[in-house]
PDB file of C-alpha atoms in Angstrom:
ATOM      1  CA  UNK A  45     -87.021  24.713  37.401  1.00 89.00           C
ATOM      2  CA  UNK A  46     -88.157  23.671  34.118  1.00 88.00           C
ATOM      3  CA  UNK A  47     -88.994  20.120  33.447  1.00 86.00           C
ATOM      4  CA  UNK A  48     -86.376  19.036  31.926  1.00 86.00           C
ATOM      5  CA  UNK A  49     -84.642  15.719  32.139  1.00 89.00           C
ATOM      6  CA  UNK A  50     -81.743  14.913  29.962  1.00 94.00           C
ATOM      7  CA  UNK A  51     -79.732  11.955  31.652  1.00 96.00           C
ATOM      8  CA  UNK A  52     -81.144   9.425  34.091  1.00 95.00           C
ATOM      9  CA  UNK A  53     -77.716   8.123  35.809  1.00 97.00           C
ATOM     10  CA  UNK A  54     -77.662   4.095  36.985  1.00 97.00           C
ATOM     11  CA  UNK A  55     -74.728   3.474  39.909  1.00 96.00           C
ATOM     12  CA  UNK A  56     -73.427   0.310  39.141  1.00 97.00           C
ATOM     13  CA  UNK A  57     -71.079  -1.943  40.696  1.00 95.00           C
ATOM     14  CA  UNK A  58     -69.340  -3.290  37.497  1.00 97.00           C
ATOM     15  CA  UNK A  59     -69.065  -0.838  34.325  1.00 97.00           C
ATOM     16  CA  UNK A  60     -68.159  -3.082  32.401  1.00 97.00           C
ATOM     17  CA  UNK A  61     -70.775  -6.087  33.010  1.00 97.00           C
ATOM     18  CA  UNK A  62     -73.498  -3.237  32.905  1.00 97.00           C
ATOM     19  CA  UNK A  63     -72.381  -2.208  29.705  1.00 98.00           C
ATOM     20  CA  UNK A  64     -72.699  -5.610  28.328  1.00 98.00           C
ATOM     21  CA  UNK A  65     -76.345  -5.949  29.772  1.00 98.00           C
ATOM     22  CA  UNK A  66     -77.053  -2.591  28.134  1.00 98.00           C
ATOM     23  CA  UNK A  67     -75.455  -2.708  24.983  1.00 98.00           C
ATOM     24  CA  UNK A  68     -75.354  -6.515  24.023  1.00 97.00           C
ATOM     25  CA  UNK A  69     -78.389  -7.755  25.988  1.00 97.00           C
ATOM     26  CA  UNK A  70     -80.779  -4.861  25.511  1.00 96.00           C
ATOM     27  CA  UNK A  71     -79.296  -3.589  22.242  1.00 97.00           C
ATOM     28  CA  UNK A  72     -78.889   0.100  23.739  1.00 97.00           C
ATOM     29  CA  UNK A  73     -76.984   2.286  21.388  1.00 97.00           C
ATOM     30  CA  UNK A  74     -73.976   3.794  22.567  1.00 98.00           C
ATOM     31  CA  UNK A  75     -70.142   5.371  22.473  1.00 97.00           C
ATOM     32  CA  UNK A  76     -69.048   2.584  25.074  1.00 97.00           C
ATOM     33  CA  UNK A  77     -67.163   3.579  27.852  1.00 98.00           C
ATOM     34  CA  UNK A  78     -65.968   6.996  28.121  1.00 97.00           C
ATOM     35  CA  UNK A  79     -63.927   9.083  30.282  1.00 96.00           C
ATOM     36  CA  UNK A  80     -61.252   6.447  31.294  1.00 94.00           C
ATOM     37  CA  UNK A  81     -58.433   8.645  30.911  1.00 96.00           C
ATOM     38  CA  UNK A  82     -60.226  10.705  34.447  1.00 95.00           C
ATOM     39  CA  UNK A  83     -60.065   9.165  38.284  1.00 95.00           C
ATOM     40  CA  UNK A  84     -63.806   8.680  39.137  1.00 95.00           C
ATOM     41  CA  UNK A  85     -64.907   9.569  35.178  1.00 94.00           C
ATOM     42  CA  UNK A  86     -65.380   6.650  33.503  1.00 97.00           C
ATOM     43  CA  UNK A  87     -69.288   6.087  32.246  1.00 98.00           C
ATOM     44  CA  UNK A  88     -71.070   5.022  29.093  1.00 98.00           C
ATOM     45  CA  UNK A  89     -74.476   6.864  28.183  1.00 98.00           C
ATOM     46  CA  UNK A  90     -77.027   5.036  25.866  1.00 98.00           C
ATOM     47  CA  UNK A  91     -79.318   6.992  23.138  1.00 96.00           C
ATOM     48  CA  UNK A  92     -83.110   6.974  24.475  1.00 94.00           C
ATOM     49  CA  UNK A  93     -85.681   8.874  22.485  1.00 90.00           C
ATOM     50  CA  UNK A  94     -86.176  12.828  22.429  1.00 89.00           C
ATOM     51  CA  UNK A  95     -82.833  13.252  23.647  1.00 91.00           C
ATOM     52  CA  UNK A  96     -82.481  11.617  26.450  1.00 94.00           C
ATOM     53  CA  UNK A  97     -79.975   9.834  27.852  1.00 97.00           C
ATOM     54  CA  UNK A  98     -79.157   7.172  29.910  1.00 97.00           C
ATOM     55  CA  UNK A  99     -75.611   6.860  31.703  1.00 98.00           C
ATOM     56  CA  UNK A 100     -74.292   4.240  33.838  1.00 98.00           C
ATOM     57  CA  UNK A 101     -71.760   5.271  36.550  1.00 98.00           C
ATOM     58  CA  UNK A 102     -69.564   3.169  38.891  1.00 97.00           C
ATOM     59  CA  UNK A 103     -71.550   3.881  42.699  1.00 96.00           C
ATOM     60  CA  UNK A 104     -68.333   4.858  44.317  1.00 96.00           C
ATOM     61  CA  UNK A 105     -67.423   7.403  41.956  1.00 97.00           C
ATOM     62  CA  UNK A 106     -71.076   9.116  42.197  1.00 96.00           C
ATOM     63  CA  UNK A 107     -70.516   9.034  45.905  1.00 96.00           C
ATOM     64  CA  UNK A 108     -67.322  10.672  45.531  1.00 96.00           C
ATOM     65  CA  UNK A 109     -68.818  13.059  42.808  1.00 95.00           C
ATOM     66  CA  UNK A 110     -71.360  13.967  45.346  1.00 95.00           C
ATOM     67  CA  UNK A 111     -69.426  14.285  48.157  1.00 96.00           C
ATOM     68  CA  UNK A 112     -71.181  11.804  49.813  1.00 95.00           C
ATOM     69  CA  UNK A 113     -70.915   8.225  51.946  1.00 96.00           C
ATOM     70  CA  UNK A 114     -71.589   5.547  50.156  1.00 93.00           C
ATOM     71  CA  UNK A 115     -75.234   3.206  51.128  1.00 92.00           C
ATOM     72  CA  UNK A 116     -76.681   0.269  50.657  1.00 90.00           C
ATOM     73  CA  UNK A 117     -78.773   0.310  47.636  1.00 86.00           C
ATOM     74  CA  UNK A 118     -82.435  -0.839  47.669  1.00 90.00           C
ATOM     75  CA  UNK A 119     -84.326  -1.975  44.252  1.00 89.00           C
ATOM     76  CA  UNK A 120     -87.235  -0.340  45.832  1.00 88.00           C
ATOM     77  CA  UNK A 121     -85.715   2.985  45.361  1.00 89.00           C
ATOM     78  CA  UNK A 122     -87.801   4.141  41.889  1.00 91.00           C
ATOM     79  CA  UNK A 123     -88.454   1.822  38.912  1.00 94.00           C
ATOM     80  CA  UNK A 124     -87.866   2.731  35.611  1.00 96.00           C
ATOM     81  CA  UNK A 125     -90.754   2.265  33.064  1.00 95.00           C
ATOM     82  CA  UNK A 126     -90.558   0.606  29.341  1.00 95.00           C
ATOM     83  CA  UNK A 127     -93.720   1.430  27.749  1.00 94.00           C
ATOM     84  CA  UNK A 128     -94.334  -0.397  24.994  1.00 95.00           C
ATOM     85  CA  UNK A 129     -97.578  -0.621  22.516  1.00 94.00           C
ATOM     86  CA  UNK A 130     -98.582  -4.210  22.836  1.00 95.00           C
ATOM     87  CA  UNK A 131     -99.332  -7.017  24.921  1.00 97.00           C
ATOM     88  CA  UNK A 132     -96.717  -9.047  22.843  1.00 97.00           C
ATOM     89  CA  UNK A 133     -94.201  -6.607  22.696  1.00 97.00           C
ATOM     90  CA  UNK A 134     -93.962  -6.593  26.530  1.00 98.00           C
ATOM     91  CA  UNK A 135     -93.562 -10.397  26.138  1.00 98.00           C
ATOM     92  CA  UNK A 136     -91.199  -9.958  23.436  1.00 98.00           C
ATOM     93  CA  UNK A 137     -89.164  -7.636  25.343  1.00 98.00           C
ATOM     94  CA  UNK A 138     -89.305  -9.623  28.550  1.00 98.00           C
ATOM     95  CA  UNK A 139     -87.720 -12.407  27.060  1.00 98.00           C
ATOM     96  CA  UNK A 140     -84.977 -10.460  25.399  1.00 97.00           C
ATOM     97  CA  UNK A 141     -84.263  -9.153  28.962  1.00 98.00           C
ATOM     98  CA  UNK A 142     -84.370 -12.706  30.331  1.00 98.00           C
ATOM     99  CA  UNK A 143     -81.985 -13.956  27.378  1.00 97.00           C
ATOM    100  CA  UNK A 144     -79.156 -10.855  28.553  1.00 97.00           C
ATOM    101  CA  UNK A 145     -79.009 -12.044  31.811  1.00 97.00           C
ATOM    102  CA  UNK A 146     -81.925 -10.066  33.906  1.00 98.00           C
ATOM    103  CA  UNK A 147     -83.677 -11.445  36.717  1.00 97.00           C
ATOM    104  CA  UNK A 148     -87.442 -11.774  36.299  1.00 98.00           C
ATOM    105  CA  UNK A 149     -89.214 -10.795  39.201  1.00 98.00           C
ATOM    106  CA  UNK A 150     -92.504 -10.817  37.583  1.00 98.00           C
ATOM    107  CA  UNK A 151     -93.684 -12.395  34.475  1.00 98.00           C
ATOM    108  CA  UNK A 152     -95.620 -10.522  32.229  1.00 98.00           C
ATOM    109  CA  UNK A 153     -99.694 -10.377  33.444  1.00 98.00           C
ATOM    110  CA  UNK A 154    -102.672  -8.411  32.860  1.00 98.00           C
ATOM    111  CA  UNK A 155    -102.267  -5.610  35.524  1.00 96.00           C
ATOM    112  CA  UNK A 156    -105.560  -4.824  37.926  1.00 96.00           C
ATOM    113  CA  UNK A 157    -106.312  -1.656  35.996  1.00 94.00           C
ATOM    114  CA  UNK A 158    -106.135  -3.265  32.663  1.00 95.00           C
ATOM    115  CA  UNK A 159    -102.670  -2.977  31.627  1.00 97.00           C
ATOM    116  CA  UNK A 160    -100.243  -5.668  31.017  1.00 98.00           C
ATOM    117  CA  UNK A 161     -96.996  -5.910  32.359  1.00 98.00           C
ATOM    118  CA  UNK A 162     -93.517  -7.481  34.312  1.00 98.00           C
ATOM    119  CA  UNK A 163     -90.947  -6.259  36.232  1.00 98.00           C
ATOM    120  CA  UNK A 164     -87.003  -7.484  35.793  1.00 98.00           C
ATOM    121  CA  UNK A 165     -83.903  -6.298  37.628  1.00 98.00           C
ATOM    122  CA  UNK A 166     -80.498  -5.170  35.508  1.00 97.00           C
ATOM    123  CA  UNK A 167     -76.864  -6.974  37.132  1.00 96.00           C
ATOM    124  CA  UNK A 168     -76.944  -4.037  39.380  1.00 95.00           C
ATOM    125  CA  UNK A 169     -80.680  -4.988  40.952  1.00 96.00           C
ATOM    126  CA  UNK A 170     -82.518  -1.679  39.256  1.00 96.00           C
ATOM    127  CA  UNK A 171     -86.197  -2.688  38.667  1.00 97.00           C
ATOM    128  CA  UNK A 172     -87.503  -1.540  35.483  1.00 97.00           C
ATOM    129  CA  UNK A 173     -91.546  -2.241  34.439  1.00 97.00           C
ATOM    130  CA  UNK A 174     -91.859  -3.284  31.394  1.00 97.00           C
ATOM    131  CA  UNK A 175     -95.916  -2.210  30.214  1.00 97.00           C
ATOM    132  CA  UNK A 176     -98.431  -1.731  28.143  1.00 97.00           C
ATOM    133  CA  UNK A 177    -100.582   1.103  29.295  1.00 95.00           C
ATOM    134  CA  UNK A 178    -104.003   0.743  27.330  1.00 93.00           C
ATOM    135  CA  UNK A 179    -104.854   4.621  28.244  1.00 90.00           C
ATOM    136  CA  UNK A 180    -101.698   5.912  26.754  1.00 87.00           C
ATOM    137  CA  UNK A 181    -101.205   6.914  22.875  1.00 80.00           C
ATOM    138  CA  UNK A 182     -97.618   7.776  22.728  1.00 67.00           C
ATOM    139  CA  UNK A 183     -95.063   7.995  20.120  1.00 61.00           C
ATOM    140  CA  UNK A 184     -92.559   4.911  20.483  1.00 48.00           C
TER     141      UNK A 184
END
């Protein structure tokens, strides 16, 4: 297998709300909702960098997708990391989230091994980190 990641797929509860969150709030680019027109299709992706995508996905239609049952979810599952260049930018951006709707579960603090960061949760409860990494030099 080569590494190769092209969509990261959210299950959500409500497309629709999601969509707002990701598209409104956040200010994800994106189609909207597509695939209405199949039982279990609909889903919206979102334009990340390189290529990548991110799609949101009503749960029970992955379930069904995957042929399997349908569980509880748990926000400790994975996190999904924002990496930003800046102390302030991971204030700016934690305040945008706030303003679309997320939940805060941490406010933005110097990290104990000298980052900077804060976690929020979308309308669906998926933890993402927003952070400023001082040891990495990436390409926003």
């Amino acid at each position: 297998m080569k590494p190769r990641i092209t969509v990261l797929t959210l299950g959500v509860d409500n497309l629709e709300k999601s969509l707002q969150f990701y598209r409104d709030g956040l200010g994800l680019p994106t189609e909207g909702i597509v695939g209405q027109e199949f039982e279990h299709g609909a889903v919206a992706f979102f334009d990340l960098q390189g290529g990548l995508k991110l799609a949101i996905w009503k749960r029970q239609d992955i379930a069904h997708d995957a042929q399997i049952k349908q569980t509880v979810s748990s926000p400790t599952e994975f996190t999904i990391g924002h990496n930003v260049e800046s102390k302030e930018e991971v204030d700016r951006v934690m305040e945008q989230v706030k303003q679309a709707g997320a939940v805060i579960t941490v406010p933005p603090h110097e990290t104990f091994w000298g980052g900077y960061s804060g976690y929020f949760q979308d309308p669906d409860g998926h933890l993402w980190e927003v952070v400023w990494n001082p040891h990495w030099d990436f390409n926003a």
